[in-house]
mmCIF file of N, CA and C in Angstrom:
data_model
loop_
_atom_site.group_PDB
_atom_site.id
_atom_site.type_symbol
_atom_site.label_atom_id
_atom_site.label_comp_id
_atom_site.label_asym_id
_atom_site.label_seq_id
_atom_site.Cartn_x
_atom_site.Cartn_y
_atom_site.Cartn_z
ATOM 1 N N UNK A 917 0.847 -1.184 0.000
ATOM 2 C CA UNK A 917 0.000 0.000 0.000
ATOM 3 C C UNK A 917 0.887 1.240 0.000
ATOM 4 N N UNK A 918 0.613 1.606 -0.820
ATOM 5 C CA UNK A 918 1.457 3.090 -0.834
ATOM 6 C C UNK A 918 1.130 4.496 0.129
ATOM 7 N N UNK A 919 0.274 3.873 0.991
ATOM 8 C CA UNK A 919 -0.343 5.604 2.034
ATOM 9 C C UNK A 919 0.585 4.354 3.508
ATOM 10 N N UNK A 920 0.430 2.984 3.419
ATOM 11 C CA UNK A 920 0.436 2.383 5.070
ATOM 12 C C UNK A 920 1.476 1.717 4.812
ATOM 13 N N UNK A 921 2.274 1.233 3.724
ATOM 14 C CA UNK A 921 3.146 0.056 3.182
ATOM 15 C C UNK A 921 2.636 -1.808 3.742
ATOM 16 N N UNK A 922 1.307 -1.786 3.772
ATOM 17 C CA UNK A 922 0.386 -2.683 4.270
ATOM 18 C C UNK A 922 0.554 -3.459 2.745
ATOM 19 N N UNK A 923 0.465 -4.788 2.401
ATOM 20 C CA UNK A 923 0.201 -5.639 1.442
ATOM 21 C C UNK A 923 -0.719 -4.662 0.283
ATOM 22 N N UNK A 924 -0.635 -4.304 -0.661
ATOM 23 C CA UNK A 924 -2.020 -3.747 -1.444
ATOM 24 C C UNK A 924 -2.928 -4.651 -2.182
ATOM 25 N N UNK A 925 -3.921 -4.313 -2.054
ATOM 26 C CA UNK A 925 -4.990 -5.299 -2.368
ATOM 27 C C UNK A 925 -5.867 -4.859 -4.060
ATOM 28 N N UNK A 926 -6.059 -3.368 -3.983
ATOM 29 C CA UNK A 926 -6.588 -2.531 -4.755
ATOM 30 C C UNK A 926 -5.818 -1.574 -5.802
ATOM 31 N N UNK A 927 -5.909 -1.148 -7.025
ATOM 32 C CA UNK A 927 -5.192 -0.032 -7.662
ATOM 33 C C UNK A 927 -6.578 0.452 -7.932
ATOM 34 N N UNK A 928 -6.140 1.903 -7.841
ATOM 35 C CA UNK A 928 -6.827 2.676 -8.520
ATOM 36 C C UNK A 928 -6.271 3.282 -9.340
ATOM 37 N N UNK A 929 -7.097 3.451 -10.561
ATOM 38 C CA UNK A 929 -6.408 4.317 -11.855
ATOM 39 C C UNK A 929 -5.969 5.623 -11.790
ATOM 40 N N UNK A 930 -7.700 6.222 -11.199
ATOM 41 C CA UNK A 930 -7.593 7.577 -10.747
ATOM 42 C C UNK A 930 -6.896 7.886 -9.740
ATOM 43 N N UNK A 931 -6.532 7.744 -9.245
ATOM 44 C CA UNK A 931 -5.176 7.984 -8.004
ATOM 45 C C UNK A 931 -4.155 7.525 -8.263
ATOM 46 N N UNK A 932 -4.070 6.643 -9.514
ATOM 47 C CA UNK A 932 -2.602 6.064 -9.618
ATOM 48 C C UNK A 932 -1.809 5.271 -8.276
ATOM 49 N N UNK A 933 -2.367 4.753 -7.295
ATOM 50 C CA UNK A 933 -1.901 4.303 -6.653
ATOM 51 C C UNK A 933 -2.657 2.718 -6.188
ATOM 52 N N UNK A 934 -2.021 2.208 -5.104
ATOM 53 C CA UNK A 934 -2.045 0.606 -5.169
ATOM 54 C C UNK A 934 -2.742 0.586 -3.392
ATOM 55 N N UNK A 935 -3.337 0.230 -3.201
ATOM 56 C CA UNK A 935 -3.753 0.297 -1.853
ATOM 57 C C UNK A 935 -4.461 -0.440 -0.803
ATOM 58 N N UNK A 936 -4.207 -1.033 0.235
ATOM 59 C CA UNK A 936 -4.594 -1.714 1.042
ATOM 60 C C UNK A 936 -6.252 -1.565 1.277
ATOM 61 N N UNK A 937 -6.987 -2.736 1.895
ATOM 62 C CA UNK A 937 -8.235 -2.535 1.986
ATOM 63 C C UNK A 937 -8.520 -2.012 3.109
ATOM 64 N N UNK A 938 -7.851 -1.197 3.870
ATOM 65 C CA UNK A 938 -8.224 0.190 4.941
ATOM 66 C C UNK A 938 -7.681 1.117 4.629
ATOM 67 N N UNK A 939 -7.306 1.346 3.686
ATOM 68 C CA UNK A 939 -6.781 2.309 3.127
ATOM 69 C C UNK A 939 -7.829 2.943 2.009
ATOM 70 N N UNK A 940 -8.071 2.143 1.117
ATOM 71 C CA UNK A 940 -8.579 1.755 -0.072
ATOM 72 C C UNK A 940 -10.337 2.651 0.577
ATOM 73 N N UNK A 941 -10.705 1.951 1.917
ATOM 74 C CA UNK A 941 -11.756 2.365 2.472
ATOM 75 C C UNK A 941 -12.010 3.893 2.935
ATOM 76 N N UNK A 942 -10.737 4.460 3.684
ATOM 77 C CA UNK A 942 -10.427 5.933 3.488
ATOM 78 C C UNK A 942 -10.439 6.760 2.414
ATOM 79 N N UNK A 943 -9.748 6.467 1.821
ATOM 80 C CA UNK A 943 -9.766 7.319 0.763
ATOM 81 C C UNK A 943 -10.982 7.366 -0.248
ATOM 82 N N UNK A 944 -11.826 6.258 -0.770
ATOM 83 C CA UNK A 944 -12.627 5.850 -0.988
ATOM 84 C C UNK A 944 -14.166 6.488 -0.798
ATOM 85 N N UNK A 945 -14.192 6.836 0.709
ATOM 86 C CA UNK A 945 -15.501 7.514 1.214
ATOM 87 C C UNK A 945 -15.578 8.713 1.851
ATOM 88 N N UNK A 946 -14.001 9.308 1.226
ATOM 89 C CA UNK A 946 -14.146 11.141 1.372
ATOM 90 C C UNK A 946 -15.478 11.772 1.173
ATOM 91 N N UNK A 947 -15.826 11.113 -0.320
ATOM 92 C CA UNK A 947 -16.649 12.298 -0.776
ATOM 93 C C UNK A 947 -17.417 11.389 -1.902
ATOM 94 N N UNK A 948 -18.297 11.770 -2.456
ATOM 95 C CA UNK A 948 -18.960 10.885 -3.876
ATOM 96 C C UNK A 948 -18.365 11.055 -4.918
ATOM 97 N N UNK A 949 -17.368 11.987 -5.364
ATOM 98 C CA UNK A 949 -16.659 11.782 -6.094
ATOM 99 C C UNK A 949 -15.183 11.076 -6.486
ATOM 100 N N UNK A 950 -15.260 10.620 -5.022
ATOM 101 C CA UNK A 950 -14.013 9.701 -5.240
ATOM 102 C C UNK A 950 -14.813 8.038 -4.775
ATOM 103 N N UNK A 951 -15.608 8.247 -4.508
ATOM 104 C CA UNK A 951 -16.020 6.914 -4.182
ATOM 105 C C UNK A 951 -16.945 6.474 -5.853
ATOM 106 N N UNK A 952 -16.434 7.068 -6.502
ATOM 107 C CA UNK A 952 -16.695 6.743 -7.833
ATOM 108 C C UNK A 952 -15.613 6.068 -8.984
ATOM 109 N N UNK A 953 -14.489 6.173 -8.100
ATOM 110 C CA UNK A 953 -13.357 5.900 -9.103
ATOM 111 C C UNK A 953 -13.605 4.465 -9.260
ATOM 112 N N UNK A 954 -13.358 3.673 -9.939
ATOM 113 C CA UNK A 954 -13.546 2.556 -10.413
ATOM 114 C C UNK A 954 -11.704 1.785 -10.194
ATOM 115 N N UNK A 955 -11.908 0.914 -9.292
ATOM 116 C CA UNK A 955 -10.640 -0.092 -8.952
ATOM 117 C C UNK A 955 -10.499 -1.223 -8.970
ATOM 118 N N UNK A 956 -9.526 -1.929 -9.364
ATOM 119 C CA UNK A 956 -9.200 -3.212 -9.942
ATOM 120 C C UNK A 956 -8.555 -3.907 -8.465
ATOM 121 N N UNK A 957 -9.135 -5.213 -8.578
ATOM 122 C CA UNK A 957 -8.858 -5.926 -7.275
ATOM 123 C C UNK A 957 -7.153 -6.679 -8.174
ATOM 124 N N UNK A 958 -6.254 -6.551 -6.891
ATOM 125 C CA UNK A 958 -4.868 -7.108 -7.355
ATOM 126 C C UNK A 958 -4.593 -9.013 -6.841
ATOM 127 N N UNK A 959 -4.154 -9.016 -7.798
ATOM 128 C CA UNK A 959 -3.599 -10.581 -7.482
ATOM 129 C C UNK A 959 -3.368 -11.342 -6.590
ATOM 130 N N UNK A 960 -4.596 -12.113 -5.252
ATOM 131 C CA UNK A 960 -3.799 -12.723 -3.444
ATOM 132 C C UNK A 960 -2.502 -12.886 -4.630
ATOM 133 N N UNK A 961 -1.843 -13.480 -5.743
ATOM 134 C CA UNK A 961 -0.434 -13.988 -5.115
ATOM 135 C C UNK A 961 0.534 -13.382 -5.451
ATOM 136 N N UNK A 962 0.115 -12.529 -6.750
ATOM 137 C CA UNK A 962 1.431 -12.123 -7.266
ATOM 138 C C UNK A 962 1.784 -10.344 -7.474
ATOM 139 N N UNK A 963 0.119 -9.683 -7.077
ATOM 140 C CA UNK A 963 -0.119 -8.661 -7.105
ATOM 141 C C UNK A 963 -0.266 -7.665 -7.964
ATOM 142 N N UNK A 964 -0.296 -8.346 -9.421
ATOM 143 C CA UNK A 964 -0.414 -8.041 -10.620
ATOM 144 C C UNK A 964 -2.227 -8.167 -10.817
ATOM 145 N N UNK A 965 -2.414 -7.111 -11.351
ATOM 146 C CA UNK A 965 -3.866 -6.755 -11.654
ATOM 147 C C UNK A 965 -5.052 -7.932 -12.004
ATOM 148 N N UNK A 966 -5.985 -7.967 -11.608
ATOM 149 C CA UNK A 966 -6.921 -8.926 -12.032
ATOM 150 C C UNK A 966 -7.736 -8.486 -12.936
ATOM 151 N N UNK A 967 -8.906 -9.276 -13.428
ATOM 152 C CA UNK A 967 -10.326 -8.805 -14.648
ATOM 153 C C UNK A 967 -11.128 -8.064 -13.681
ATOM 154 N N UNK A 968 -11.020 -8.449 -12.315
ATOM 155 C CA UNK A 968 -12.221 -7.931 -11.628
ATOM 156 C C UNK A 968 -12.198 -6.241 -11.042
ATOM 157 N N UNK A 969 -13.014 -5.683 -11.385
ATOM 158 C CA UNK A 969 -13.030 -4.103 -11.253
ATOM 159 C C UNK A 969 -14.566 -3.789 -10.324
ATOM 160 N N UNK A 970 -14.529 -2.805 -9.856
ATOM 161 C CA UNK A 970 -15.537 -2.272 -9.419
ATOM 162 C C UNK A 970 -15.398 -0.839 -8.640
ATOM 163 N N UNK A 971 -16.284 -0.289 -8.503
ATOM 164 C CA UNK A 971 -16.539 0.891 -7.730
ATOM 165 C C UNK A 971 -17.455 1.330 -6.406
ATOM 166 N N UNK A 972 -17.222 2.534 -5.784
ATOM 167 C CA UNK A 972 -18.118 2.578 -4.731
ATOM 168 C C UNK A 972 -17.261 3.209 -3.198
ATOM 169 N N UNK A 973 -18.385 3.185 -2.500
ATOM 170 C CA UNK A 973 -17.188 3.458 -0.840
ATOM 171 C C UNK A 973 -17.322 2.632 -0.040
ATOM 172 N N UNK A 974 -17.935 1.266 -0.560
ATOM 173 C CA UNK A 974 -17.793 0.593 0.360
ATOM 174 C C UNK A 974 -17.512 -0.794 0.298
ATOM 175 N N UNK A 975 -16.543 -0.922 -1.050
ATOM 176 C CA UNK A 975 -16.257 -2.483 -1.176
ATOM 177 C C UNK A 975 -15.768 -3.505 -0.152
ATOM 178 N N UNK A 976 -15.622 -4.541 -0.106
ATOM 179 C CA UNK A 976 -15.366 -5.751 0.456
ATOM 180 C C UNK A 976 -14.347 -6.609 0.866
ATOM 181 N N UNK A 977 -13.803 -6.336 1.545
ATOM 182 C CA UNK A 977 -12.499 -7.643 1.035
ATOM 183 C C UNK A 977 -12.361 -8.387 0.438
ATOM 184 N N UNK A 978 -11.981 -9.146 -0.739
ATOM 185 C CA UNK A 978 -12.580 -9.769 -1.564
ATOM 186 C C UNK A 978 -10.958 -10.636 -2.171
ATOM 187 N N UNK A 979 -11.158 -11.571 -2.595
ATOM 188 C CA UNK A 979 -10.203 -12.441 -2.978
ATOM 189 C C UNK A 979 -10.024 -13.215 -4.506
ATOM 190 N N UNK A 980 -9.202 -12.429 -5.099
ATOM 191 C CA UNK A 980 -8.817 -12.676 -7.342
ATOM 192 C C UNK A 980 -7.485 -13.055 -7.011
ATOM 193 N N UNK A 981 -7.682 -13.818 -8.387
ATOM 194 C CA UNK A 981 -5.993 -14.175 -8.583
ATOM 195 C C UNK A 981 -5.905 -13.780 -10.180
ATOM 196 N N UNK A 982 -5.384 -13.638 -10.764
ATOM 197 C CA UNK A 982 -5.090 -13.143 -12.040
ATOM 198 C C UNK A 982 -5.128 -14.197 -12.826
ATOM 199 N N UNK A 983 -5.116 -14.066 -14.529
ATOM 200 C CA UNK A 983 -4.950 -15.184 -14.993
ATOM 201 C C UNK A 983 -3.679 -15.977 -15.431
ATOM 202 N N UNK A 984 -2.968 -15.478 -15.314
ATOM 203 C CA UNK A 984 -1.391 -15.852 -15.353
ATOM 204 C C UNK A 984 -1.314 -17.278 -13.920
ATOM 205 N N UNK A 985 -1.504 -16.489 -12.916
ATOM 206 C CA UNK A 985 -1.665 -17.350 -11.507
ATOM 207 C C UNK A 985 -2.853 -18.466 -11.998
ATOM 208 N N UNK A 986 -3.745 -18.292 -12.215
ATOM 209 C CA UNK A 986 -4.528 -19.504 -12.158
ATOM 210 C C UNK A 986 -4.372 -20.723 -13.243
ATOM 211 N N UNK A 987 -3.067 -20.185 -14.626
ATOM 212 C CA UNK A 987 -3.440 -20.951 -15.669
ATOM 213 C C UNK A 987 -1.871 -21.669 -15.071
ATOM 214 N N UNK A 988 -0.538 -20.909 -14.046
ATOM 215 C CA UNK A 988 0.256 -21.726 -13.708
ATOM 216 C C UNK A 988 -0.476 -22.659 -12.812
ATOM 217 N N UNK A 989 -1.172 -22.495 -11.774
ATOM 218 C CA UNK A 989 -1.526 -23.217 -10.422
ATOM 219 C C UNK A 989 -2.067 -24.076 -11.533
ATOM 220 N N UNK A 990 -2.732 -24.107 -12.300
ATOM 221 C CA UNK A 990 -3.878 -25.529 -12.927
ATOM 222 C C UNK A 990 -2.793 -25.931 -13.720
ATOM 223 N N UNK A 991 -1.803 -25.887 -14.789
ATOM 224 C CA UNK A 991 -0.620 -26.513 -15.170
ATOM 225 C C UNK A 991 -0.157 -27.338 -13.857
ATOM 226 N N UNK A 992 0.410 -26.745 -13.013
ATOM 227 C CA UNK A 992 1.240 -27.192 -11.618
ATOM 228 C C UNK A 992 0.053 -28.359 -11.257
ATOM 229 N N UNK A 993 -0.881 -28.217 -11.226
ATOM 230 C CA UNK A 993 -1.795 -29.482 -10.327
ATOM 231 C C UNK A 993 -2.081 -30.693 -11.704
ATOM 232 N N UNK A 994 -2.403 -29.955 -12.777
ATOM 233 C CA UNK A 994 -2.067 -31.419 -14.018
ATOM 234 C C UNK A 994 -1.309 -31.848 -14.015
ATOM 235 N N UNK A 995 -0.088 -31.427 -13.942
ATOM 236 C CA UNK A 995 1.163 -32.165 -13.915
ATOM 237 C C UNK A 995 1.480 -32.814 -12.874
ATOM 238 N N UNK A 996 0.991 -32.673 -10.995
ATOM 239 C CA UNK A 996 1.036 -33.761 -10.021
ATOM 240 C C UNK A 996 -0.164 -34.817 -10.142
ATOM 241 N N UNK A 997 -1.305 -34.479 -11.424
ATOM 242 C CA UNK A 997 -2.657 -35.496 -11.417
ATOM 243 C C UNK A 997 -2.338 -35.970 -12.174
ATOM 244 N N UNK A 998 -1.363 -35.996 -13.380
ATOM 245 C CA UNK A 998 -0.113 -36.552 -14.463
ATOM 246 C C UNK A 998 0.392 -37.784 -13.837
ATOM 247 N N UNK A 999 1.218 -37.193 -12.401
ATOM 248 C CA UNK A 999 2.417 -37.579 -11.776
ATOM 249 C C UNK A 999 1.225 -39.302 -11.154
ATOM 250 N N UNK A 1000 0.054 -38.846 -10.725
ATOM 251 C CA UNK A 1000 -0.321 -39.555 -9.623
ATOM 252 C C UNK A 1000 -0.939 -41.003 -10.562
ATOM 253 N N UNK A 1001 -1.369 -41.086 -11.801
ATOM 254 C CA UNK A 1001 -1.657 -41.407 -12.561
ATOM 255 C C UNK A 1001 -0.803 -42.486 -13.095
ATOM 256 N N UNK A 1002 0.466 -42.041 -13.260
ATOM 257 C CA UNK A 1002 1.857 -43.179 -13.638
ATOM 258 C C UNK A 1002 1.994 -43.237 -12.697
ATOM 259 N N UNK A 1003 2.020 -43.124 -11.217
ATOM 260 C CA UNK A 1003 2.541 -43.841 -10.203
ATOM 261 C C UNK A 1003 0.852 -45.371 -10.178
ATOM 262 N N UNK A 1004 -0.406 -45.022 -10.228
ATOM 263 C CA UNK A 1004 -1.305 -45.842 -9.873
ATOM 264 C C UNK A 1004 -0.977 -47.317 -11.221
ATOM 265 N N UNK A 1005 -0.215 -46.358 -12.618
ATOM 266 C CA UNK A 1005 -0.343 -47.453 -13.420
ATOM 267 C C UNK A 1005 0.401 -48.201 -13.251
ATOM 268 N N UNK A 1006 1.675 -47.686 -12.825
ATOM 269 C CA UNK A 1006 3.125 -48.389 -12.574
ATOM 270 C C UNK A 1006 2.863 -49.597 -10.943
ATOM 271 N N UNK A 1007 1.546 -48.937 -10.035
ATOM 272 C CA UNK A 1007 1.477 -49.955 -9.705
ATOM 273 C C UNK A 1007 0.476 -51.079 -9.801
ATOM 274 N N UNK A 1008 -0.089 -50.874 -10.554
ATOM 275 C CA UNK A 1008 -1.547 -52.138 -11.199
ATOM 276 C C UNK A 1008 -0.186 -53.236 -12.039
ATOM 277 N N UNK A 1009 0.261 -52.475 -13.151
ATOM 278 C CA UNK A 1009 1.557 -53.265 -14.034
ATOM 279 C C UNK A 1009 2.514 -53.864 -12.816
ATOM 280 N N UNK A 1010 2.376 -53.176 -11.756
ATOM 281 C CA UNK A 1010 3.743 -54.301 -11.393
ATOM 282 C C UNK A 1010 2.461 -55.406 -10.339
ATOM 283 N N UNK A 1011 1.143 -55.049 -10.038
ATOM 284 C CA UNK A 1011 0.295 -56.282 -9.899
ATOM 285 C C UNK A 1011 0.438 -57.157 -10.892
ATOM 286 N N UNK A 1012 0.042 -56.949 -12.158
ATOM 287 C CA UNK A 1012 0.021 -57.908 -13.164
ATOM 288 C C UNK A 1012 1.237 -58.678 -13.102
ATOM 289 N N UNK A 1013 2.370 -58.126 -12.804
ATOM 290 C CA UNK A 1013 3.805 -59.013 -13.005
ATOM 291 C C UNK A 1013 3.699 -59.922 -12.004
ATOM 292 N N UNK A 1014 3.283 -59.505 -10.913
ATOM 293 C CA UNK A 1014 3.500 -60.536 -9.584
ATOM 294 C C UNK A 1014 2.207 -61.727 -9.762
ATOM 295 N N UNK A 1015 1.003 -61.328 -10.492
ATOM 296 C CA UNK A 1015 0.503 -62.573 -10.406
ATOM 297 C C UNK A 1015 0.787 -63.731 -11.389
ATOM 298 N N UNK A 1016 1.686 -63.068 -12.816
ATOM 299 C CA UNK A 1016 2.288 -63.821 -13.726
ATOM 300 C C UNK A 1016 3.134 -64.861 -13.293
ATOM 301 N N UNK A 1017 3.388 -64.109 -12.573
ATOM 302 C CA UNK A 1017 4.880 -65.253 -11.598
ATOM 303 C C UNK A 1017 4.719 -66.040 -11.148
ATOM 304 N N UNK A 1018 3.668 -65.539 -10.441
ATOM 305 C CA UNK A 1018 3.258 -66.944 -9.776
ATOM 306 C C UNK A 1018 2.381 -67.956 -10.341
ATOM 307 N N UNK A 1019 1.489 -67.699 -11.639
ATOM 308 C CA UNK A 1019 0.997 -68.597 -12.158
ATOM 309 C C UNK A 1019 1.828 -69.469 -13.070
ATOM 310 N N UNK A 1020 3.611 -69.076 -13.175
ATOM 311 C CA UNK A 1020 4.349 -69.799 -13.841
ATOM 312 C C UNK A 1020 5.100 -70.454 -12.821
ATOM 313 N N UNK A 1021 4.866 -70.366 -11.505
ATOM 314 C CA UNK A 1021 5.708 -70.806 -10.338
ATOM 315 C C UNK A 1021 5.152 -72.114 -10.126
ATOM 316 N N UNK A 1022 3.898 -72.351 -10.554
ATOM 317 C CA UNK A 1022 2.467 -73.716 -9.696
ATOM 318 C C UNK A 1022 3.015 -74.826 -11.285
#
């Protein structure tokens, strides 16, 4: 946050600045003309801007992740539901081996 150096949650255009959600709330409900500026909720992870925008003096705490963040996190989790997948086949195939064995053992 650029008024508290608090995490920023919010940018606003019209202020050009980045701002925490008690901050964001101050400045916000001066007056009706600033509680008009229209602000973009920032990234929980990376703090880079999200799609989601809105206006008013009395927004919410509210929780976006951008799309950059959500298209790594869903890569990152295919690739351990990838991972979990050859481990279940690798062990059914090594079932099949062990009952081979033994039906050549009798």
């Amino acid at each position: 946050c650029e008024l508290c150096n608090s995490i920023a949650r919010m940018y606003c255009d019209s202020d050009q600045a980045s701002l925490c959600w008690d901050c964001d709330a101050k400045v916000h409900t001066a007056n009706f003309l600033v509680a008009k500026h229209s602000r973009t909720l920032l990234c929980h992870a990376c703090q880079s801007p999200t799609p989601w925008t809105a206006s008013g003096p009395n927004l919410r705490p509210t929780v976006s992740v951008c799309d950059t963040c959500v298209h790594t996190d869903n890569n990152i989790n295919k690739d351990d539901d990838d991972d979990e997948d050859d481990d279940l086949n690798s062990e059914d195939h090594n079932d099949e081996d062990s009952d081979d064995d033994d039906s050549d053992g009798d």
